[in-house]
Short mmCIF file of N, CA, C and O in Angstrom, two decimals:
data_model
loop_
_atom_site.label_atom_id
_atom_site.label_comp_id
_atom_site.label_asym_id
_atom_site.label_seq_id
_atom_site.Cartn_x
_atom_site.Cartn_y
_atom_site.Cartn_z
N GLN A 1 0.59 -1.19 -0.08
CA GLN A 1 -0.17 -0.44 0.03
C GLN A 1 1.13 1.00 -0.08
O GLN A 1 0.76 2.15 -0.58
N ARG A 2 2.29 0.96 0.80
CA ARG A 2 2.89 2.22 0.93
C ARG A 2 3.65 2.84 -0.39
O ARG A 2 4.16 3.92 -0.94
N PHE A 3 3.67 1.37 -1.36
CA PHE A 3 4.39 1.51 -2.43
C PHE A 3 3.68 2.38 -3.28
O PHE A 3 4.36 3.08 -4.15
N TRP A 4 2.10 1.86 -3.59
CA TRP A 4 1.86 2.58 -4.82
C TRP A 4 1.32 4.07 -4.15
O TRP A 4 1.31 4.76 -5.24
N LYS A 5 1.75 4.49 -3.19
CA LYS A 5 1.23 5.60 -2.90
C LYS A 5 2.71 6.60 -3.32
O LYS A 5 2.17 7.88 -4.05
N VAL A 6 3.75 5.60 -2.94
CA VAL A 6 5.04 6.70 -3.73
C VAL A 6 4.83 6.64 -4.94
O VAL A 6 5.18 7.86 -5.72
N VAL A 7 4.88 5.78 -5.61
CA VAL A 7 4.70 5.48 -6.92
C VAL A 7 3.81 6.38 -7.77
O VAL A 7 4.00 7.15 -8.39
N ALA A 8 2.56 6.79 -6.89
CA ALA A 8 1.63 7.75 -7.40
C ALA A 8 2.12 9.18 -7.26
O ALA A 8 1.67 10.08 -8.00
N THR A 9 3.20 9.35 -6.80
CA THR A 9 4.05 10.76 -6.24
C THR A 9 5.11 10.90 -7.50
O THR A 9 5.53 12.14 -7.84
N PHE A 10 5.58 9.81 -8.47
CA PHE A 10 6.75 10.12 -9.26
C PHE A 10 5.68 10.83 -10.42
O PHE A 10 4.78 10.46 -10.66
N ASP A 11 6.82 11.25 -11.12
CA ASP A 11 6.59 12.16 -12.65
C ASP A 11 6.23 10.97 -13.37
O ASP A 11 6.67 9.76 -13.28
N ALA A 12 5.94 11.12 -15.02
CA ALA A 12 6.14 9.84 -15.59
C ALA A 12 7.24 9.21 -16.09
O ALA A 12 7.65 8.42 -16.45
N ALA A 13 8.47 10.31 -16.25
CA ALA A 13 9.60 9.86 -16.43
C ALA A 13 9.96 8.62 -15.57
O ALA A 13 10.53 7.71 -15.78
N GLN A 14 9.77 9.15 -13.98
CA GLN A 14 10.25 8.16 -13.12
C GLN A 14 9.68 6.56 -13.02
O GLN A 14 10.04 5.72 -12.99
N GLN A 15 8.23 7.46 -13.27
CA GLN A 15 7.16 5.88 -13.50
C GLN A 15 7.69 4.86 -14.32
O GLN A 15 7.56 3.58 -14.79
N ALA A 16 8.31 5.69 -15.59
CA ALA A 16 8.78 4.37 -17.07
C ALA A 16 10.11 3.96 -16.27
O ALA A 16 10.63 2.90 -16.79
N GLN A 17 11.04 4.84 -15.75
CA GLN A 17 12.34 3.96 -15.07
C GLN A 17 11.97 2.76 -14.40
O GLN A 17 12.51 1.98 -14.36
N LEU A 18 10.75 2.95 -13.61
CA LEU A 18 10.71 1.95 -12.57
C LEU A 18 9.80 0.73 -13.22
O LEU A 18 10.43 -0.48 -13.08
N LEU A 19 8.90 0.97 -14.14
CA LEU A 19 8.95 -0.11 -15.12
C LEU A 19 9.96 -0.85 -15.85
O LEU A 19 10.06 -1.72 -15.75
N ARG A 20 10.73 0.05 -16.36
CA ARG A 20 11.94 -0.56 -17.02
C ARG A 20 12.82 -1.29 -15.99
O ARG A 20 13.35 -2.34 -16.18
N PHE A 21 12.96 -0.79 -15.07
CA PHE A 21 13.88 -1.36 -13.66
C PHE A 21 13.10 -2.67 -13.37
O PHE A 21 14.18 -3.72 -13.64
N VAL A 22 11.99 -3.09 -13.44
CA VAL A 22 11.42 -4.31 -12.87
C VAL A 22 11.14 -5.30 -13.94
O VAL A 22 11.23 -6.43 -13.87
N THR A 23 10.70 -4.62 -15.14
CA THR A 23 10.45 -5.34 -16.39
C THR A 23 10.95 -5.66 -17.23
O THR A 23 11.41 -6.48 -18.68
N SER A 24 12.13 -4.81 -17.29
CA SER A 24 13.29 -4.42 -18.57
C SER A 24 12.63 -4.11 -19.80
O SER A 24 13.15 -3.82 -20.73
N CYS A 25 11.39 -3.41 -19.81
CA CYS A 25 10.54 -3.14 -21.15
C CYS A 25 10.26 -1.25 -20.92
O CYS A 25 10.16 -1.08 -19.64
N GLN A 26 10.57 -0.80 -21.63
CA GLN A 26 10.73 0.59 -21.86
C GLN A 26 8.85 1.27 -21.78
O GLN A 26 8.94 2.12 -21.30
N ARG A 27 8.21 0.31 -22.34
CA ARG A 27 6.79 0.69 -22.61
C ARG A 27 5.54 -0.20 -21.73
O ARG A 27 6.08 -1.54 -21.54
N PRO A 28 4.49 0.17 -21.24
CA PRO A 28 3.50 -1.00 -20.32
C PRO A 28 3.16 -1.97 -21.83
O PRO A 28 2.92 -1.46 -23.04
N PRO A 29 2.69 -2.96 -21.33
CA PRO A 29 2.29 -3.85 -22.36
C PRO A 29 1.02 -3.24 -23.00
O PRO A 29 0.32 -2.35 -22.67
N PRO A 30 0.80 -3.78 -24.33
CA PRO A 30 0.15 -3.19 -25.22
C PRO A 30 -1.37 -3.24 -24.33
O PRO A 30 -2.44 -2.47 -24.85
N LEU A 31 -1.39 -4.60 -24.15
CA LEU A 31 -2.84 -4.70 -23.85
C LEU A 31 -2.92 -4.61 -22.05
O LEU A 31 -4.25 -4.92 -21.35
N GLY A 32 -2.06 -3.82 -21.60
CA GLY A 32 -2.50 -3.50 -19.94
C GLY A 32 -1.67 -4.00 -19.41
O GLY A 32 -1.18 -5.65 -19.41
N PHE A 33 -1.25 -3.89 -17.66
CA PHE A 33 -0.55 -4.95 -17.18
C PHE A 33 -1.47 -6.04 -16.60
O PHE A 33 -0.49 -7.10 -16.19
N GLU A 34 -2.82 -6.19 -17.11
CA GLU A 34 -2.90 -7.43 -16.47
C GLU A 34 -2.76 -8.71 -17.49
O GLU A 34 -2.95 -9.46 -17.36
N ALA A 35 -2.20 -8.10 -18.67
CA ALA A 35 -1.67 -9.03 -19.77
C ALA A 35 0.09 -9.48 -19.44
O ALA A 35 0.82 -10.09 -19.72
N LEU A 36 0.23 -8.46 -18.32
CA LEU A 36 1.82 -8.90 -18.09
C LEU A 36 1.96 -10.47 -17.69
O LEU A 36 1.27 -10.78 -16.72
N ASN A 37 3.20 -10.64 -18.19
CA ASN A 37 3.40 -12.26 -18.08
C ASN A 37 4.69 -12.89 -17.62
O ASN A 37 6.07 -12.34 -18.89
N PRO A 38 5.22 -12.92 -16.42
CA PRO A 38 4.50 -13.28 -15.42
C PRO A 38 3.80 -11.85 -14.61
O PRO A 38 4.40 -10.71 -15.20
N LYS A 39 3.06 -12.06 -14.02
CA LYS A 39 2.43 -10.93 -13.57
C LYS A 39 3.49 -9.92 -12.33
O LYS A 39 4.15 -10.60 -11.80
N PHE A 40 3.32 -8.77 -12.38
CA PHE A 40 4.20 -7.69 -11.32
C PHE A 40 3.91 -8.07 -9.95
O PHE A 40 2.94 -8.27 -9.78
N CYS A 41 5.35 -8.41 -9.27
CA CYS A 41 5.06 -9.07 -8.31
C CYS A 41 6.01 -8.20 -7.10
O CYS A 41 7.26 -7.58 -7.62
N LEU A 42 5.64 -7.68 -6.13
CA LEU A 42 6.21 -6.92 -5.02
C LEU A 42 6.59 -8.04 -4.09
O LEU A 42 5.77 -8.62 -3.01
N GLN A 43 8.09 -8.00 -3.63
CA GLN A 43 8.38 -9.13 -2.64
C GLN A 43 8.96 -8.36 -1.66
O GLN A 43 9.91 -7.21 -1.93
N ARG A 44 8.42 -7.93 -0.40
CA ARG A 44 9.54 -7.45 0.80
C ARG A 44 10.42 -8.43 1.47
O ARG A 44 10.56 -9.71 1.03
N VAL A 45 11.34 -7.68 1.38
CA VAL A 45 12.85 -7.59 1.83
C VAL A 45 12.83 -6.92 3.27
O VAL A 45 13.39 -5.74 3.38
N GLY A 46 13.12 -8.15 4.26
CA GLY A 46 13.49 -7.26 5.66
C GLY A 46 14.81 -6.93 5.89
O GLY A 46 15.57 -7.44 5.47
N VAL A 47 14.86 -5.62 6.45
CA VAL A 47 16.13 -5.26 6.68
C VAL A 47 16.14 -4.59 8.39
O VAL A 47 14.75 -4.24 8.44
N SER A 48 16.73 -4.35 8.90
CA SER A 48 17.29 -4.00 10.43
C SER A 48 17.59 -2.37 10.34
O SER A 48 16.92 -1.97 11.14
N ASN A 49 17.72 -2.02 9.23
CA ASN A 49 18.03 -0.15 9.10
C ASN A 49 18.01 0.31 7.46
O ASN A 49 17.99 -0.90 6.76
N ASP A 50 17.85 1.15 7.20
CA ASP A 50 17.38 1.72 6.07
C ASP A 50 18.24 1.62 5.19
O ASP A 50 18.19 1.58 3.77
N ASP A 51 19.68 1.82 5.73
CA ASP A 51 21.02 1.89 4.79
C ASP A 51 21.26 0.55 4.33
O ASP A 51 22.54 0.25 3.73
N GLU A 52 20.66 -0.72 4.70
CA GLU A 52 21.20 -1.89 4.81
C GLU A 52 21.18 -2.55 3.42
O GLU A 52 22.03 -2.87 2.45
N LYS A 53 19.66 -1.89 2.46
CA LYS A 53 19.86 -2.43 0.74
C LYS A 53 19.19 -1.46 0.12
O LYS A 53 18.22 -0.64 0.32
N LEU A 54 19.30 -1.52 -1.23
CA LEU A 54 18.48 -0.71 -1.93
C LEU A 54 17.62 -1.69 -2.98
O LEU A 54 17.52 -2.90 -2.64
N PRO A 55 16.31 -1.52 -3.30
CA PRO A 55 15.46 -1.88 -4.09
C PRO A 55 16.33 -3.02 -5.35
O PRO A 55 17.07 -2.27 -5.66
N MET A 56 15.76 -4.04 -5.30
CA MET A 56 16.04 -4.86 -6.40
C MET A 56 15.42 -5.41 -7.44
O MET A 56 14.11 -5.83 -6.69
N ALA A 57 15.48 -5.89 -8.60
CA ALA A 57 14.71 -6.27 -9.15
C ALA A 57 14.89 -7.68 -9.92
O ALA A 57 16.42 -7.79 -10.25
N ALA A 58 14.24 -8.55 -10.35
CA ALA A 58 14.29 -9.73 -10.91
C ALA A 58 13.28 -9.36 -12.35
O ALA A 58 12.36 -10.30 -12.70
N THR A 59 14.13 -9.11 -13.26
CA THR A 59 13.24 -8.79 -14.77
C THR A 59 12.39 -9.98 -15.40
O THR A 59 11.28 -9.89 -15.71
N CYS A 60 13.07 -11.25 -14.97
CA CYS A 60 12.37 -12.24 -15.56
C CYS A 60 11.12 -12.73 -14.97
O CYS A 60 10.56 -13.44 -15.96
N PHE A 61 11.03 -12.48 -13.89
CA PHE A 61 10.06 -12.64 -13.05
C PHE A 61 8.93 -11.43 -12.68
O PHE A 61 8.11 -11.43 -12.20
N ASN A 62 9.91 -10.20 -13.44
CA ASN A 62 8.89 -9.21 -13.38
C ASN A 62 8.61 -8.71 -11.70
O ASN A 62 7.35 -8.18 -11.30
N THR A 63 9.42 -8.88 -10.80
CA THR A 63 9.14 -8.77 -9.72
C THR A 63 10.24 -7.69 -8.69
O THR A 63 11.57 -7.62 -9.45
N LEU A 64 9.89 -6.94 -8.22
CA LEU A 64 10.25 -6.06 -7.25
C LEU A 64 10.46 -6.23 -5.97
O LEU A 64 9.78 -6.61 -4.99
N LYS A 65 11.94 -6.27 -5.44
CA LYS A 65 12.36 -6.65 -4.06
C LYS A 65 12.65 -5.46 -3.41
O LYS A 65 13.62 -4.78 -3.61
N LEU A 66 11.79 -5.21 -2.51
CA LEU A 66 11.67 -4.11 -1.82
C LEU A 66 11.82 -4.10 -0.49
O LEU A 66 11.10 -4.48 0.18
N PRO A 67 13.05 -3.60 -0.13
CA PRO A 67 13.08 -3.69 1.18
C PRO A 67 12.10 -2.98 2.21
O PRO A 67 11.40 -1.97 1.84
N THR A 68 11.96 -3.61 3.38
CA THR A 68 10.99 -2.92 4.35
C THR A 68 11.40 -1.69 4.88
O THR A 68 11.92 -1.79 6.33
N TYR A 69 11.53 -0.39 4.21
CA TYR A 69 12.16 0.80 5.13
C TYR A 69 11.14 1.51 6.06
O TYR A 69 9.84 1.18 6.07
N SER A 70 11.67 2.56 6.69
CA SER A 70 11.19 2.74 7.39
C SER A 70 9.80 3.88 7.45
O SER A 70 8.95 4.31 8.57
N SER A 71 9.62 4.46 6.52
CA SER A 71 9.10 5.36 6.18
C SER A 71 9.02 5.42 4.49
O SER A 71 9.45 5.28 3.69
N SER A 72 7.78 6.54 4.02
CA SER A 72 7.79 6.69 2.70
C SER A 72 8.57 7.39 2.09
O SER A 72 9.01 7.29 0.89
N ALA A 73 9.15 8.46 2.42
CA ALA A 73 9.94 9.31 2.28
C ALA A 73 11.41 8.70 1.91
O ALA A 73 12.24 8.81 0.98
N VAL A 74 11.94 7.88 2.87
CA VAL A 74 12.88 7.11 2.47
C VAL A 74 12.76 5.95 1.82
O VAL A 74 13.59 5.70 0.47
N MET A 75 11.87 5.15 1.29
CA MET A 75 11.63 4.35 0.35
C MET A 75 11.31 4.91 -1.12
O MET A 75 11.83 4.62 -2.03
N LYS A 76 10.81 6.25 -1.23
CA LYS A 76 11.00 7.20 -2.51
C LYS A 76 12.32 7.46 -2.51
O LYS A 76 12.71 7.48 -4.05
N LYS A 77 13.35 7.98 -1.63
CA LYS A 77 14.55 8.06 -1.98
C LYS A 77 15.47 7.13 -2.46
O LYS A 77 15.84 6.94 -3.54
N LYS A 78 15.38 5.80 -1.93
CA LYS A 78 15.86 4.68 -2.22
C LYS A 78 15.60 4.08 -3.79
O LYS A 78 16.22 3.87 -4.40
N LEU A 79 14.28 4.19 -3.61
CA LEU A 79 13.52 3.88 -5.22
C LEU A 79 14.17 4.66 -6.53
O LEU A 79 14.71 3.80 -7.55
N ILE A 80 14.45 5.83 -6.39
CA ILE A 80 14.59 6.74 -7.39
C ILE A 80 15.90 6.54 -7.55
O ILE A 80 16.30 6.68 -8.56
N MET A 81 16.88 6.31 -6.10
CA MET A 81 18.39 6.03 -6.31
C MET A 81 18.49 4.93 -7.09
O MET A 81 19.54 4.91 -8.17
N SER A 82 17.51 3.63 -6.87
CA SER A 82 17.81 2.40 -8.17
C SER A 82 17.61 2.62 -9.55
O SER A 82 18.01 2.19 -10.36
N ILE A 83 16.41 3.42 -9.58
CA ILE A 83 15.82 3.44 -11.01
C ILE A 83 16.63 4.34 -12.05
O ILE A 83 16.59 4.01 -13.00
N SER A 84 17.39 4.91 -11.49
CA SER A 84 17.79 6.11 -11.97
C SER A 84 19.18 5.73 -12.10
O SER A 84 19.98 6.50 -12.98
N SER A 85 20.08 4.73 -11.34
CA SER A 85 21.45 4.51 -11.74
C SER A 85 21.74 3.65 -12.91
O SER A 85 22.88 4.32 -12.87
N GLY A 86 20.79 3.34 -13.68
CA GLY A 86 21.19 3.12 -14.90
C GLY A 86 21.99 1.70 -15.12
O GLY A 86 22.41 1.36 -16.12
N ALA A 87 21.73 1.12 -13.70
CA ALA A 87 22.31 -0.48 -13.53
C ALA A 87 21.58 -1.49 -14.44
O ALA A 87 20.27 -1.30 -14.42
N GLY A 88 21.92 -2.67 -14.85
CA GLY A 88 21.07 -3.66 -15.16
C GLY A 88 21.94 -4.34 -16.56
O GLY A 88 23.39 -3.92 -16.51
N PHE A 89 21.34 -4.59 -17.28
CA PHE A 89 21.97 -4.96 -18.91
C PHE A 89 20.95 -4.95 -20.07
O PHE A 89 20.03 -4.50 -19.60
N GLU A 90 21.52 -4.80 -20.76
CA GLU A 90 21.18 -4.18 -22.04
C GLU A 90 20.98 -5.43 -23.03
O GLU A 90 21.98 -6.17 -22.99
N MET A 91 19.87 -5.68 -23.65
CA MET A 91 20.03 -6.70 -24.99
C MET A 91 20.12 -5.95 -26.21
O MET A 91 19.54 -5.13 -26.59
N SER A 92 21.09 -6.51 -27.08
CA SER A 92 21.49 -5.69 -28.38
C SER A 92 20.89 -7.08 -29.35
O SER A 92 20.60 -8.23 -29.03
#
């Protein structure tokens, strides 16, 4: 629930970066997210402090591995850090 509230505050470019980070796709599926296969999945990752881990993605499974941050502000900061880092791989 907190995740979706944070995503709602993202601008269109950040939402596109998040989509690419999690799915490796630049655009939403033509038939909508209901058609995404496998389905988008949010996996909680327990942390003892906010600096322990950044969000990670398993693009093959459309899964966002999201640490259990202490606040929405921390979650937003860490998500933006991850999605804008440019880390990952490119297919040619």
